[in-house]
mmCIF file of C-alpha atoms and ligand atoms in Angstrom:
data_model
loop_
_atom_site.group_PDB
_atom_site.id
_atom_site.type_symbol
_atom_site.label_atom_id
_atom_site.label_comp_id
_atom_site.label_asym_id
_atom_site.label_seq_id
_atom_site.Cartn_x
_atom_site.Cartn_y
_atom_site.Cartn_z
ATOM 1 C CA MET A 1 0.049 -0.029 0.080
ATOM 2 C CA THR A 2 1.252 3.448 -0.791
ATOM 3 C CA ASP A 3 1.619 6.025 1.876
ATOM 4 C CA ASP A 4 -1.175 8.177 0.326
ATOM 5 C CA ALA A 5 -3.400 5.137 0.492
ATOM 6 C CA ALA A 6 -2.340 4.424 4.150
ATOM 7 C CA ALA A 7 -3.026 8.013 4.977
ATOM 8 C CA GLU A 8 -6.589 7.893 2.993
ATOM 9 C CA ASP A 9 -7.237 4.650 5.105
ATOM 10 C CA ALA A 10 -6.216 6.333 8.281
ATOM 11 C CA ARG A 11 -8.340 9.448 7.564
ATOM 12 C CA ARG A 12 -11.552 7.213 6.849
ATOM 13 C CA GLY A 13 -11.112 5.302 10.126
ATOM 14 C CA GLY A 14 -10.081 2.089 8.103
ATOM 15 C CA PRO A 15 -9.775 -0.501 6.954
ATOM 16 C CA ASP A 16 -9.262 -2.395 10.186
ATOM 17 C CA PRO A 17 -7.663 -5.575 8.972
ATOM 18 C CA ALA A 18 -9.987 -7.738 11.183
ATOM 19 C CA ALA A 19 -12.972 -6.191 9.974
ATOM 20 C CA ARG A 20 -12.022 -6.589 6.209
ATOM 21 C CA ARG A 21 -11.325 -10.411 7.217
ATOM 22 C CA ALA A 22 -14.738 -10.610 8.920
ATOM 23 C CA VAL A 23 -16.325 -9.126 5.758
ATOM 24 C CA ALA A 24 -14.455 -11.106 3.428
ATOM 25 C CA ARG A 25 -15.327 -14.336 5.291
ATOM 26 C CA ALA A 26 -18.946 -13.557 5.133
ATOM 27 C CA ALA A 27 -18.979 -12.360 1.456
ATOM 28 C CA PRO A 28 -16.061 -13.949 -0.425
ATOM 29 C CA ASP A 29 -17.898 -13.495 -3.560
ATOM 30 C CA PRO A 30 -21.465 -12.611 -4.891
ATOM 31 C CA GLN A 31 -22.640 -15.850 -5.111
ATOM 32 C CA THR A 32 -21.730 -16.963 -1.545
ATOM 33 C CA LEU A 33 -23.452 -13.586 -0.249
ATOM 34 C CA GLN A 34 -26.358 -14.610 -2.399
ATOM 35 C CA ALA A 35 -26.716 -17.815 -0.508
ATOM 36 C CA ALA A 36 -26.070 -16.366 2.995
ATOM 37 C CA LEU A 37 -28.889 -14.083 2.141
ATOM 38 C CA ASP A 38 -30.992 -16.675 0.954
ATOM 39 C CA ALA A 39 -30.558 -18.686 4.077
ATOM 40 C CA THR A 40 -31.668 -15.462 6.209
ATOM 41 C CA GLY A 41 -34.796 -15.757 4.157
ATOM 42 C CA TYR A 42 -34.037 -12.753 2.102
ATOM 43 C CA LEU A 43 -34.092 -13.653 -1.679
ATOM 44 C CA THR A 44 -32.013 -11.555 -4.088
ATOM 45 C CA ASP A 45 -31.157 -11.744 -7.706
ATOM 46 C CA THR A 46 -27.694 -11.417 -9.418
ATOM 47 C CA GLY A 47 -28.085 -7.615 -9.663
ATOM 48 C CA LEU A 48 -28.857 -6.916 -5.968
ATOM 49 C CA SER A 49 -26.495 -9.385 -4.559
ATOM 50 C CA THR A 50 -23.719 -8.086 -6.578
ATOM 51 C CA ALA A 51 -24.588 -4.492 -5.642
ATOM 52 C CA LEU A 52 -24.641 -5.446 -1.924
ATOM 53 C CA TYR A 53 -21.503 -7.568 -2.360
ATOM 54 C CA LEU A 54 -19.781 -4.147 -3.830
ATOM 55 C CA ALA A 55 -20.932 -2.282 -0.806
ATOM 56 C CA LEU A 56 -19.355 -4.451 1.617
ATOM 57 C CA ARG A 57 -16.114 -4.951 -0.135
ATOM 58 C CA LEU A 58 -15.207 -1.765 -1.662
ATOM 59 C CA PRO A 59 -16.693 -0.748 0.922
ATOM 60 C CA GLN A 60 -19.099 2.130 -0.237
ATOM 61 C CA PRO A 61 -22.385 3.203 1.171
ATOM 62 C CA ILE A 62 -25.330 1.993 -0.868
ATOM 63 C CA LEU A 63 -28.579 3.733 -1.646
ATOM 64 C CA LEU A 64 -31.574 1.358 -2.244
ATOM 65 C CA GLU A 65 -34.748 2.726 -4.148
ATOM 66 C CA GLY A 66 -37.911 1.195 -5.009
ATOM 67 C CA GLU A 67 -41.569 1.057 -4.456
ATOM 68 C CA PRO A 68 -42.796 0.529 -0.796
ATOM 69 C CA GLY A 69 -42.681 -3.177 0.048
ATOM 70 C CA VAL A 70 -39.845 -4.471 -2.185
ATOM 71 C CA GLY A 71 -37.497 -5.177 0.379
ATOM 72 C CA LYS A 72 -35.285 -2.061 0.999
ATOM 73 C CA THR A 73 -35.444 -2.303 4.647
ATOM 74 C CA GLU A 74 -35.130 -6.227 4.949
ATOM 75 C CA ALA A 75 -31.983 -5.707 2.758
ATOM 76 C CA ALA A 76 -29.932 -4.054 5.703
ATOM 77 C CA ARG A 77 -31.500 -6.672 8.128
ATOM 78 C CA ALA A 78 -30.505 -9.280 5.903
ATOM 79 C CA LEU A 79 -26.967 -7.972 5.572
ATOM 80 C CA ALA A 80 -26.373 -7.486 9.407
ATOM 81 C CA ALA A 81 -27.669 -11.079 10.071
ATOM 82 C CA VAL A 82 -25.041 -12.335 7.282
ATOM 83 C CA LEU A 83 -22.242 -10.417 8.920
ATOM 84 C CA GLY A 84 -23.199 -11.348 12.516
ATOM 85 C CA GLY A 85 -22.907 -7.830 13.701
ATOM 86 C CA PRO A 86 -25.552 -5.245 14.856
ATOM 87 C CA LEU A 87 -28.094 -3.502 12.739
ATOM 88 C CA ILE A 88 -28.287 0.273 13.593
ATOM 89 C CA ARG A 89 -31.300 2.110 11.944
ATOM 90 C CA LEU A 90 -32.037 5.873 12.010
ATOM 91 C CA GLN A 91 -35.539 6.221 10.916
ATOM 92 C CA CYS A 92 -35.907 9.722 8.955
ATOM 93 C CA TYR A 93 -38.670 12.123 9.179
ATOM 94 C CA ASP A 94 -39.243 15.640 8.408
ATOM 95 C CA GLY A 95 -37.532 17.624 11.013
ATOM 96 C CA LEU A 96 -34.644 15.111 11.951
ATOM 97 C CA ASP A 97 -31.715 17.067 12.925
ATOM 98 C CA ALA A 98 -27.991 16.040 13.364
ATOM 99 C CA ALA A 99 -28.515 15.887 17.432
ATOM 100 C CA GLU A 100 -30.980 13.288 17.144
ATOM 101 C CA ALA A 101 -29.031 11.415 14.562
ATOM 102 C CA LEU A 102 -25.805 11.642 16.291
ATOM 103 C CA TYR A 103 -25.636 12.287 20.249
ATOM 104 C CA GLU A 104 -27.180 14.336 22.907
ATOM 105 C CA TRP A 105 -26.100 15.052 26.605
ATOM 106 C CA ASN A 106 -28.023 13.274 29.162
ATOM 107 C CA TYR A 107 -29.207 16.356 30.788
ATOM 108 C CA PRO A 108 -31.037 14.566 33.653
ATOM 109 C CA ARG A 109 -28.099 12.777 34.509
ATOM 110 C CA GLN A 110 -25.840 15.575 34.491
ATOM 111 C CA LEU A 111 -27.901 17.449 36.735
ATOM 112 C CA LEU A 112 -27.822 14.642 39.176
ATOM 113 C CA GLY A 113 -24.125 14.630 38.795
ATOM 114 C CA ILE A 114 -24.280 18.176 39.819
ATOM 115 C CA ARG A 115 -26.577 17.516 43.018
ATOM 116 C CA LEU A 116 -24.564 14.525 44.116
ATOM 117 C CA ALA A 117 -21.250 16.688 43.986
ATOM 118 C CA GLU A 118 -22.913 19.384 45.824
ATOM 119 C CA SER A 119 -24.077 16.926 48.530
ATOM 120 C CA ARG A 120 -20.779 15.366 48.976
ATOM 121 C CA GLY A 121 -18.825 18.759 48.696
ATOM 122 C CA GLU A 122 -16.820 17.530 45.808
ATOM 123 C CA PRO A 123 -15.446 19.803 43.089
ATOM 124 C CA LEU A 124 -17.096 19.573 39.728
ATOM 125 C CA ALA A 125 -15.393 20.876 36.763
ATOM 126 C CA GLU A 126 -17.288 21.814 33.578
ATOM 127 C CA ALA A 127 -15.332 18.940 31.368
ATOM 128 C CA ASP A 128 -16.651 16.342 33.931
ATOM 129 C CA LEU A 129 -20.133 17.123 32.839
ATOM 130 C CA PHE A 130 -19.261 16.586 29.162
ATOM 131 C CA ALA A 131 -17.687 12.904 29.429
ATOM 132 C CA ASP A 132 -18.466 9.864 27.777
ATOM 133 C CA ALA A 133 -20.532 8.731 30.588
ATOM 134 C CA TYR A 134 -22.898 11.575 30.127
ATOM 135 C CA LEU A 135 -23.000 10.823 26.240
ATOM 136 C CA LEU A 136 -26.186 9.605 24.621
ATOM 137 C CA ARG A 137 -24.939 7.900 21.452
ATOM 138 C CA ARG A 138 -27.816 8.241 18.844
ATOM 139 C CA PRO A 139 -27.843 5.739 15.847
ATOM 140 C CA VAL A 140 -24.864 7.440 13.826
ATOM 141 C CA LEU A 141 -22.510 7.724 16.739
ATOM 142 C CA ALA A 142 -23.181 4.189 17.765
ATOM 143 C CA ALA A 143 -22.474 2.994 14.241
ATOM 144 C CA LEU A 144 -19.210 4.842 14.314
ATOM 145 C CA THR A 145 -18.028 3.799 17.482
ATOM 146 C CA HIS A 146 -18.907 0.360 17.393
ATOM 147 C CA PRO A 147 -15.810 -1.406 18.290
ATOM 148 C CA GLY A 148 -15.930 -4.419 15.774
ATOM 149 C CA PRO A 149 -14.430 -6.614 14.609
ATOM 150 C CA THR A 150 -17.462 -6.961 12.562
ATOM 151 C CA PRO A 151 -18.714 -3.905 11.215
ATOM 152 C CA ALA A 152 -22.142 -2.518 12.442
ATOM 153 C CA VAL A 153 -24.866 -2.082 9.465
ATOM 154 C CA LEU A 154 -25.924 1.668 9.382
ATOM 155 C CA LEU A 155 -29.410 1.606 8.047
ATOM 156 C CA ILE A 156 -30.523 5.160 7.086
ATOM 157 C CA ASP A 157 -34.062 4.582 6.441
ATOM 158 C CA GLU A 158 -36.346 6.570 4.006
ATOM 159 C CA ILE A 159 -33.402 9.436 3.483
ATOM 160 C CA ASP A 160 -36.084 11.440 1.265
ATOM 161 C CA ARG A 161 -38.114 11.965 4.424
ATOM 162 C CA ALA A 162 -35.602 14.150 5.997
ATOM 163 C CA ASP A 163 -34.662 17.580 4.932
ATOM 164 C CA ASP A 164 -31.777 19.012 2.912
ATOM 165 C CA ASP A 165 -29.886 20.290 5.796
ATOM 166 C CA PHE A 166 -29.928 16.654 7.281
ATOM 167 C CA GLU A 167 -28.582 15.398 3.869
ATOM 168 C CA ALA A 168 -25.780 17.830 3.858
ATOM 169 C CA PHE A 169 -24.902 16.732 7.668
ATOM 170 C CA LEU A 170 -24.988 13.156 6.357
ATOM 171 C CA LEU A 171 -22.521 13.947 3.479
ATOM 172 C CA GLU A 172 -20.011 14.906 5.739
ATOM 173 C CA VAL A 173 -20.231 11.917 7.945
ATOM 174 C CA LEU A 174 -20.037 9.797 4.904
ATOM 175 C CA ALA A 175 -17.068 11.393 3.388
ATOM 176 C CA ASP A 176 -15.092 11.305 6.461
ATOM 177 C CA ALA A 177 -16.435 8.356 8.722
ATOM 178 C CA SER A 178 -15.766 10.782 11.536
ATOM 179 C CA VAL A 179 -17.896 13.361 13.362
ATOM 180 C CA THR A 180 -16.739 16.205 15.685
ATOM 181 C CA ILE A 181 -18.462 16.651 18.973
ATOM 182 C CA PRO A 182 -17.404 20.026 20.098
ATOM 183 C CA GLU A 183 -16.870 19.002 23.897
ATOM 184 C CA LEU A 184 -15.172 15.677 22.871
ATOM 185 C CA GLY A 185 -13.320 16.467 19.892
ATOM 186 C CA THR A 186 -13.244 14.257 16.618
ATOM 187 C CA VAL A 187 -14.428 10.520 16.840
ATOM 188 C CA ARG A 188 -13.311 8.663 13.993
ATOM 189 C CA ALA A 189 -14.894 5.228 13.433
ATOM 190 C CA ALA A 190 -13.028 2.604 14.583
ATOM 191 C CA VAL A 191 -14.403 0.103 12.036
ATOM 192 C CA THR A 192 -16.124 1.567 9.076
ATOM 193 C CA PRO A 193 -19.818 0.823 9.308
ATOM 194 C CA VAL A 194 -21.847 -0.735 6.215
ATOM 195 C CA VAL A 195 -24.085 2.049 5.362
ATOM 196 C CA VAL A 196 -27.342 1.301 3.697
ATOM 197 C CA LEU A 197 -29.705 4.196 2.711
ATOM 198 C CA THR A 198 -33.153 3.859 1.608
ATOM 199 C CA SER A 199 -35.587 6.152 -0.266
ATOM 200 C CA ASN A 200 -38.916 6.008 -1.325
ATOM 201 C CA ARG A 201 -38.484 8.421 -3.995
ATOM 202 C CA THR A 202 -40.801 11.072 -2.658
ATOM 203 C CA ARG A 203 -38.356 13.556 -3.492
ATOM 204 C CA ASP A 204 -34.955 13.607 -5.394
ATOM 205 C CA LEU A 205 -31.819 13.365 -3.450
ATOM 206 C CA HIS A 206 -28.860 15.572 -4.087
ATOM 207 C CA ASP A 207 -26.204 14.333 -6.446
ATOM 208 C CA ALA A 208 -23.536 15.089 -4.092
ATOM 209 C CA LEU A 209 -25.010 12.486 -1.841
ATOM 210 C CA LYS A 210 -25.567 9.951 -4.620
ATOM 211 C CA ARG A 211 -21.960 10.428 -5.932
ATOM 212 C CA ARG A 212 -20.735 8.885 -2.642
ATOM 213 C CA CYS A 213 -23.162 6.057 -2.832
ATOM 214 C CA LEU A 214 -23.454 3.175 -4.950
ATOM 215 C CA TYR A 215 -27.025 2.757 -6.144
ATOM 216 C CA HIS A 216 -29.495 0.093 -6.856
ATOM 217 C CA TRP A 217 -33.181 0.147 -7.952
ATOM 218 C CA ILE A 218 -34.998 -2.780 -6.439
ATOM 219 C CA ASP A 219 -37.578 -4.036 -8.895
ATOM 220 C CA TYR A 220 -40.867 -5.828 -8.115
ATOM 221 C CA PRO A 221 -39.860 -9.397 -8.151
ATOM 222 C CA ASP A 222 -40.859 -11.993 -10.574
ATOM 223 C CA THR A 223 -43.536 -14.256 -10.081
ATOM 224 C CA GLU A 224 -41.365 -17.058 -9.035
ATOM 225 C CA ARG A 225 -39.491 -15.266 -6.592
ATOM 226 C CA VAL A 226 -42.625 -13.924 -4.864
ATOM 227 C CA VAL A 227 -44.080 -17.346 -4.553
ATOM 228 C CA GLU A 228 -40.843 -18.321 -3.062
ATOM 229 C CA ILE A 229 -40.955 -15.220 -0.654
ATOM 230 C CA LEU A 230 -44.290 -15.848 0.408
ATOM 231 C CA ARG A 231 -43.664 -19.613 1.051
ATOM 232 C CA ARG A 232 -40.625 -18.714 3.206
ATOM 233 C CA ARG A 233 -42.306 -16.063 5.113
ATOM 234 C CA VAL A 234 -45.726 -17.998 5.835
ATOM 235 C CA PRO A 235 -44.784 -21.342 6.250
ATOM 236 C CA GLY A 236 -48.215 -22.826 6.770
ATOM 237 C CA ALA A 237 -49.474 -21.631 3.625
ATOM 238 C CA SER A 238 -50.234 -24.184 0.775
ATOM 239 C CA ALA A 239 -48.319 -23.922 -2.523
ATOM 240 C CA ALA A 240 -51.225 -23.514 -4.333
ATOM 241 C CA LEU A 241 -52.525 -20.410 -2.312
ATOM 242 C CA ALA A 242 -49.078 -18.867 -2.540
ATOM 243 C CA THR A 243 -49.219 -18.860 -6.443
ATOM 244 C CA GLU A 244 -52.817 -17.801 -6.457
ATOM 245 C CA VAL A 245 -52.132 -14.784 -4.337
ATOM 246 C CA THR A 246 -49.150 -13.597 -6.432
ATOM 247 C CA ALA A 247 -51.118 -13.982 -9.555
ATOM 248 C CA ALA A 248 -53.839 -12.114 -8.091
ATOM 249 C CA VAL A 249 -51.660 -9.438 -6.417
ATOM 250 C CA ARG A 250 -50.023 -8.817 -9.901
ATOM 251 C CA ARG A 251 -53.436 -8.587 -11.593
ATOM 252 C CA LEU A 252 -54.407 -5.816 -9.058
ATOM 253 C CA ARG A 253 -51.032 -4.032 -9.693
ATOM 254 C CA THR A 254 -52.326 -3.580 -13.232
ATOM 255 C CA LEU A 255 -55.348 -1.433 -11.986
ATOM 256 C CA GLU A 256 -54.525 2.092 -11.267
ATOM 257 C CA LEU A 257 -54.642 2.154 -7.499
ATOM 258 C CA GLN A 258 -53.691 4.824 -5.076
ATOM 259 C CA LYS A 259 -51.541 2.240 -3.323
ATOM 260 C CA PRO A 260 -50.644 -0.901 -5.327
ATOM 261 C CA PRO A 261 -49.988 -3.821 -2.761
ATOM 262 C CA GLY A 262 -46.391 -4.745 -2.533
ATOM 263 C CA ILE A 263 -44.678 -7.798 -1.192
ATOM 264 C CA ALA A 264 -45.455 -6.914 2.696
ATOM 265 C CA GLU A 265 -49.240 -6.831 1.770
ATOM 266 C CA SER A 266 -48.822 -10.235 -0.198
ATOM 267 C CA ILE A 267 -47.237 -11.745 3.044
ATOM 268 C CA ASP A 268 -50.075 -10.357 5.299
ATOM 269 C CA TRP A 269 -52.800 -11.332 2.747
ATOM 270 C CA VAL A 270 -51.570 -15.027 2.821
ATOM 271 C CA SER A 271 -51.171 -15.169 6.568
ATOM 272 C CA ALA A 272 -54.857 -14.175 6.890
ATOM 273 C CA LEU A 273 -56.142 -16.513 4.416
ATOM 274 C CA THR A 274 -54.230 -19.172 6.074
ATOM 275 C CA VAL A 275 -55.562 -18.336 9.685
ATOM 276 C CA LEU A 276 -58.839 -18.564 7.945
ATOM 277 C CA GLY A 277 -58.104 -22.241 6.993
ATOM 278 C CA VAL A 278 -58.052 -21.269 3.111
ATOM 279 C CA GLU A 279 -56.245 -23.477 0.648
ATOM 280 C CA ARG A 280 -57.162 -22.218 -2.445
ATOM 281 C CA LEU A 281 -58.284 -18.642 -3.370
ATOM 282 C CA GLU A 282 -61.976 -17.896 -4.149
ATOM 283 C CA ALA A 283 -63.776 -14.777 -4.825
ATOM 284 C CA GLU A 284 -65.447 -14.884 -1.683
ATOM 285 C CA ASP A 285 -62.264 -15.416 0.381
ATOM 286 C CA ALA A 286 -60.718 -12.280 -1.491
ATOM 287 C CA ASP A 287 -64.044 -10.267 -0.702
ATOM 288 C CA ARG A 288 -63.942 -10.802 3.149
ATOM 289 C CA THR A 289 -60.406 -10.064 3.324
ATOM 290 C CA LEU A 290 -59.741 -7.249 0.825
ATOM 291 C CA GLY A 291 -58.901 -5.095 3.776
ATOM 292 C CA VAL A 292 -55.822 -7.006 4.417
ATOM 293 C CA LEU A 293 -54.627 -6.142 1.083
ATOM 294 C CA VAL A 294 -56.056 -2.914 -0.221
ATOM 295 C CA LYS A 295 -56.197 0.041 2.172
ATOM 296 C CA TYR A 296 -57.991 3.040 0.411
ATOM 297 C CA ARG A 297 -61.575 3.165 0.131
ATOM 298 C CA GLU A 298 -61.414 4.201 -3.519
ATOM 299 C CA ASP A 299 -58.998 1.150 -4.128
ATOM 300 C CA HIS A 300 -61.623 -1.195 -2.895
ATOM 301 C CA ASP A 301 -64.238 0.189 -5.193
ATOM 302 C CA LEU A 302 -62.048 0.018 -8.117
ATOM 303 C CA VAL A 303 -61.306 -3.642 -7.446
ATOM 304 C CA ARG A 304 -64.946 -4.565 -6.595
ATOM 305 C CA ASP A 305 -65.890 -2.744 -9.855
ATOM 306 C CA ARG A 306 -63.448 -4.816 -11.748
ATOM 307 C CA GLY A 307 -64.664 -7.674 -10.154
ATOM 308 C CA LEU A 308 -63.530 -10.345 -7.575
ATOM 309 C CA THR A 309 -63.769 -13.505 -9.855
ATOM 310 C CA TRP A 310 -61.194 -11.371 -12.331
ATOM 311 C CA LEU A 311 -59.168 -10.822 -9.166
ATOM 312 C CA VAL A 312 -58.739 -14.423 -8.233
ATOM 313 C CA GLY A 313 -58.363 -15.691 -11.902
ATOM 314 C CA ALA A 314 -61.700 -17.598 -11.978
ATOM 315 C CA PRO A 315 -63.535 -17.809 -15.110
ATOM 316 C CA ASP A 316 -66.299 -15.552 -15.432
ATOM 317 C CA GLY A 317 -69.995 -16.642 -14.972
HETATM 318 N N1 ATP B 1 -36.323 -10.214 -1.424
HETATM 319 C C1 ATP B 1 -37.197 -10.577 -0.238
HETATM 320 N N2 ATP B 1 -36.821 -11.876 0.325
HETATM 321 C C2 ATP B 1 -37.814 -11.788 1.532
HETATM 322 N N3 ATP B 1 -38.631 -11.230 1.828
HETATM 323 C C3 ATP B 1 -38.727 -9.898 1.368
HETATM 324 C C4 ATP B 1 -37.996 -9.754 0.195
HETATM 325 N N4 ATP B 1 -38.450 -8.351 -0.210
HETATM 326 C C5 ATP B 1 -39.587 -7.979 0.710
HETATM 327 N N5 ATP B 1 -39.744 -9.016 1.648
HETATM 328 C C6 ATP B 1 -40.504 -9.058 2.876
HETATM 329 O O1 ATP B 1 -41.709 -7.905 2.507
HETATM 330 C C7 ATP B 1 -41.763 -7.108 3.590
HETATM 331 C C8 ATP B 1 -41.524 -5.684 3.134
HETATM 332 O O2 ATP B 1 -39.918 -5.452 2.915
HETATM 333 P P1 ATP B 1 -39.423 -4.031 3.657
HETATM 334 O O3 ATP B 1 -40.128 -3.845 4.801
HETATM 335 O O4 ATP B 1 -37.981 -4.537 3.325
HETATM 336 O O5 ATP B 1 -39.933 -3.095 2.384
HETATM 337 P P2 ATP B 1 -39.547 -1.646 1.902
HETATM 338 O O6 ATP B 1 -38.913 -1.627 0.429
HETATM 339 O O7 ATP B 1 -38.347 -1.178 3.001
HETATM 340 O O8 ATP B 1 -40.714 -0.978 1.945
HETATM 341 P P3 ATP B 1 -41.380 0.468 2.558
HETATM 342 O O9 ATP B 1 -40.914 1.253 1.398
HETATM 343 O O10 ATP B 1 -42.656 0.483 2.674
HETATM 344 O O11 ATP B 1 -40.360 0.826 3.792
HETATM 345 C C9 ATP B 1 -40.901 -7.481 4.967
HETATM 346 O O12 ATP B 1 -41.697 -8.389 5.527
HETATM 347 C C10 ATP B 1 -39.914 -8.364 4.017
HETATM 348 O O13 ATP B 1 -39.592 -9.493 4.883
HETATM 349 MG MG1 MG B 2 -38.611 0.156 4.519
#
């Protein structure tokens, strides 16, 4: 390694050789990673498993986009399970600020510390109150300070819901794998976390953020894979039911619904039908359980207008 490369690694807080080895063992190549993800119950195609492999091995943050319910969040969970490290999740929302993502001082505990010192007549310097013991590590700091050797997976979920300022803050953290806490100094990642960002594309993200990330669009899976997912997630369901539900959902997705059902709703539907003892999908079953699948009244009307016999694929008549 050249001096420059070593300096760059040191600046980025990695790569820690033990962490590299741990990642290389879990994901020696894309096929092995795909099989390992499969074993956790998360099914991928070659495109997704290769993208995740690159995110682990380069390493580089990865941005996953796709319709609701295609398995963006689950991808991070499955990666953490394969690596055997913690999953640390930051759920984004409008108004999320750096403090909530990074750290806060434990104010009640600081007050208690002051009272105790007073009652014991002990001296207390300001620096004593801004020590590690009073620091509440929020997800980003928790991921950066995870000791390893297996890296943490930092899931920054639904980044499109956070605002521009937060995106800018994140950019800095991703670029340096370090953060500065005024009272404590700069904290560098001991082991660079695996960073997975997800977005539902309610707004476009900045190019600067995208430039630092690998990108993968997760498509709605093909029929065979959906059936397999349903069978894995609802072990009690009959094979015929899983196939019929997959076909019905695919038909539904051709209608102009406000919220087309995804994999999550399909899993819920198969679970509900199985609890009701249904083994083959009939129009009446679809009728009484439609609320598991379709969550807008207007969508219900659309489906009923099109016909429940059409939905379940039964011949008209
Ligand atoms: N490829 C897959 N293999 C196994 N299960 C999957 C897969 N994709 C999705 N699922 C299941 O579908 C459900 C929805 O997945 P998930 O929550 O990850 O979707 P999402 O893309 O994050 O959706 P949203 O945008 O609504 O947050 C979960 O129960 C998950 O287990
Ligand atoms: Mg999600």
